Every structure is written in C-alpha cells, then in structure tokens.
Amino acid sequence: ADGWSAEQVAGWLGTLGYPQYKEAFTVNQIDGARLRRIDASKLAKLGVQDFSHVTAIAKAIRDQFGLEAPNAGKSIADIAFRPLRNG
C-alpha cells in the first residue's frame, strides 16, 4: 500500500464503501505513503465528518499498514522519569 498512487487509494476507499471521499483524497494527492500518516484528525480536514466514517476509515488505514491503535489512556506521565545528573 505504501506504493499506491492517489488513484489507487481512492479506489481502495471505494471498496471500503466510501466512494464519496474519493475526490477529496485524489485532489489532496493522498497516495499510499501519505495514507499511512492519515489519522482521525486529518480525515476530518479531508471532509470526512461522519464520526462512524472517521472511525471506520482510520481503522482500515491502521489495518492496511499494520499500525497500532492509538491508546487514549496512555499519558506522557507514563514515561519513565530519570533525573538529570549534574557534573
């Protein structure tokens, strides 16, 4: 999928059942490499406003590329803290 053209990405959207977004993805030149970086917030900017469409397309992108689902429960505070050493 990384090597897909914008037209191939648009075709993939159609197979998912969302042909109404094909033009927006093509006009914005969303090819396979760019598709990998699309998340829910970027989908909204591309005109995908229906929440169920956003979640379904975002999941399909993650599945296509084998990406991990975002963990909303994870906090920056969960990162191990190591104090800086002076000297």
PDB file of C-alpha atoms in Angstrom:
ATOM      1  CA  ALA A   1       0.000   0.000   0.000  1.00  0.00           C
ATOM      2  CA  ASP A   2       2.964   2.339   0.542  1.00  0.00           C
ATOM      3  CA  GLY A   3       3.489   2.451  -3.219  1.00  0.00           C
ATOM      4  CA  TRP A   4      -0.130   3.175  -4.125  1.00  0.00           C
ATOM      5  CA  SER A   5      -0.941   6.190  -6.285  1.00  0.00           C
ATOM      6  CA  ALA A   6      -3.623   8.667  -5.216  1.00  0.00           C
ATOM      7  CA  GLU A   7      -5.978   6.982  -7.699  1.00  0.00           C
ATOM      8  CA  GLN A   8      -5.316   3.573  -6.116  1.00  0.00           C
ATOM      9  CA  VAL A   9      -6.008   4.999  -2.649  1.00  0.00           C
ATOM     10  CA  ALA A  10      -9.263   6.466  -3.981  1.00  0.00           C
ATOM     11  CA  GLY A  11     -10.194   3.070  -5.422  1.00  0.00           C
ATOM     12  CA  TRP A  12      -9.449   1.436  -2.069  1.00  0.00           C
ATOM     13  CA  LEU A  13     -11.780   3.936  -0.358  1.00  0.00           C
ATOM     14  CA  GLY A  14     -14.469   2.912  -2.813  1.00  0.00           C
ATOM     15  CA  THR A  15     -14.022  -0.766  -1.960  1.00  0.00           C
ATOM     16  CA  LEU A  16     -14.460   0.149   1.715  1.00  0.00           C
ATOM     17  CA  GLY A  17     -17.842   1.650   0.846  1.00  0.00           C
ATOM     18  CA  TYR A  18     -16.857   5.327   0.978  1.00  0.00           C
ATOM     19  CA  PRO A  19     -16.772   6.483  -2.658  1.00  0.00           C
ATOM     20  CA  GLN A  20     -17.949   9.952  -1.605  1.00  0.00           C
ATOM     21  CA  TYR A  21     -14.440  10.726  -0.306  1.00  0.00           C
ATOM     22  CA  LYS A  22     -12.517   9.574  -3.381  1.00  0.00           C
ATOM     23  CA  GLU A  23     -12.351  13.039  -4.939  1.00  0.00           C
ATOM     24  CA  ALA A  24     -11.055  14.706  -1.758  1.00  0.00           C
ATOM     25  CA  PHE A  25      -8.281  12.127  -1.427  1.00  0.00           C
ATOM     26  CA  THR A  26      -7.343  12.454  -5.109  1.00  0.00           C
ATOM     27  CA  VAL A  27      -7.387  16.276  -5.125  1.00  0.00           C
ATOM     28  CA  ASN A  28      -5.208  16.296  -1.992  1.00  0.00           C
ATOM     29  CA  GLN A  29      -2.855  13.760  -3.611  1.00  0.00           C
ATOM     30  CA  ILE A  30      -3.204  11.219  -0.802  1.00  0.00           C
ATOM     31  CA  ASP A  31      -1.057   8.392  -2.101  1.00  0.00           C
ATOM     32  CA  GLY A  32      -0.033   5.290  -0.159  1.00  0.00           C
ATOM     33  CA  ALA A  33       2.875   6.963   1.629  1.00  0.00           C
ATOM     34  CA  ARG A  34       0.640   9.819   2.759  1.00  0.00           C
ATOM     35  CA  LEU A  35      -2.237   7.490   3.627  1.00  0.00           C
ATOM     36  CA  ARG A  36      -0.024   5.822   6.243  1.00  0.00           C
ATOM     37  CA  ARG A  37       0.157   9.172   8.105  1.00  0.00           C
ATOM     38  CA  ILE A  38      -3.589   9.907   7.981  1.00  0.00           C
ATOM     39  CA  ASP A  39      -5.317   9.729  11.360  1.00  0.00           C
ATOM     40  CA  ALA A  40      -8.788  10.678  12.564  1.00  0.00           C
ATOM     41  CA  SER A  41      -7.966  14.384  12.899  1.00  0.00           C
ATOM     42  CA  LYS A  42      -6.630  14.532   9.340  1.00  0.00           C
ATOM     43  CA  LEU A  43      -9.659  12.673   8.000  1.00  0.00           C
ATOM     44  CA  ALA A  44     -11.868  15.465   9.319  1.00  0.00           C
ATOM     45  CA  LYS A  45      -9.717  18.001   7.449  1.00  0.00           C
ATOM     46  CA  LEU A  46     -10.254  15.963   4.283  1.00  0.00           C
ATOM     47  CA  GLY A  47     -14.015  16.307   4.692  1.00  0.00           C
ATOM     48  CA  VAL A  48     -14.816  13.037   6.459  1.00  0.00           C
ATOM     49  CA  GLN A  49     -17.216  14.448   9.054  1.00  0.00           C
ATOM     50  CA  ASP A  50     -19.415  11.486   9.993  1.00  0.00           C
ATOM     51  CA  PHE A  51     -17.879  10.004  13.145  1.00  0.00           C
ATOM     52  CA  SER A  52     -18.679   6.424  12.142  1.00  0.00           C
ATOM     53  CA  HIS A  53     -16.923   7.010   8.799  1.00  0.00           C
ATOM     54  CA  VAL A  54     -13.898   8.559  10.534  1.00  0.00           C
ATOM     55  CA  THR A  55     -13.507   5.619  12.910  1.00  0.00           C
ATOM     56  CA  ALA A  56     -14.043   3.008  10.178  1.00  0.00           C
ATOM     57  CA  ILE A  57     -11.603   4.606   7.720  1.00  0.00           C
ATOM     58  CA  ALA A  58      -8.986   5.239  10.425  1.00  0.00           C
ATOM     59  CA  LYS A  59      -9.239   1.569  11.479  1.00  0.00           C
ATOM     60  CA  ALA A  60      -8.987   0.405   7.865  1.00  0.00           C
ATOM     61  CA  ILE A  61      -5.821   2.511   7.422  1.00  0.00           C
ATOM     62  CA  ARG A  62      -4.288   1.037  10.582  1.00  0.00           C
ATOM     63  CA  ASP A  63      -5.219  -2.475   9.450  1.00  0.00           C
ATOM     64  CA  GLN A  64      -3.828  -1.883   5.952  1.00  0.00           C
ATOM     65  CA  PHE A  65      -0.443  -0.829   7.315  1.00  0.00           C
ATOM     66  CA  GLY A  66      -0.372  -2.959  10.464  1.00  0.00           C
ATOM     67  CA  LEU A  67      -0.347   0.113  12.691  1.00  0.00           C
ATOM     68  CA  GLU A  68      -1.199   0.086  16.383  1.00  0.00           C
ATOM     69  CA  ALA A  69      -4.434   1.698  17.520  1.00  0.00           C
ATOM     70  CA  PRO A  70      -3.941   4.906  19.494  1.00  0.00           C
ATOM     71  CA  ASN A  71      -4.129   4.470  23.251  1.00  0.00           C
ATOM     72  CA  ALA A  72      -6.125   7.382  24.638  1.00  0.00           C
ATOM     73  CA  GLY A  73      -5.473   6.140  28.168  1.00  0.00           C
ATOM     74  CA  LYS A  74      -1.718   6.499  27.825  1.00  0.00           C
ATOM     75  CA  SER A  75      -0.283   9.628  29.349  1.00  0.00           C
ATOM     76  CA  ILE A  76       3.039  11.370  28.972  1.00  0.00           C
ATOM     77  CA  ALA A  77       3.250  10.820  32.727  1.00  0.00           C
ATOM     78  CA  ASP A  78       3.545   7.078  31.997  1.00  0.00           C
ATOM     79  CA  ILE A  79       7.024   7.617  30.565  1.00  0.00           C
ATOM     80  CA  ALA A  80       9.782   6.598  32.952  1.00  0.00           C
ATOM     81  CA  PHE A  81      11.471   9.598  34.560  1.00  0.00           C
ATOM     82  CA  ARG A  82      15.214   9.700  35.091  1.00  0.00           C
ATOM     83  CA  PRO A  83      16.611  12.818  36.756  1.00  0.00           C
ATOM     84  CA  LEU A  84      19.447  14.624  35.012  1.00  0.00           C
ATOM     85  CA  ARG A  85      22.830  14.363  36.632  1.00  0.00           C
ATOM     86  CA  ASN A  86      24.838  17.452  37.378  1.00  0.00           C
ATOM     87  CA  GLY A  87      28.536  17.369  36.746  1.00  0.00           C
TER      88      GLY A  87
END
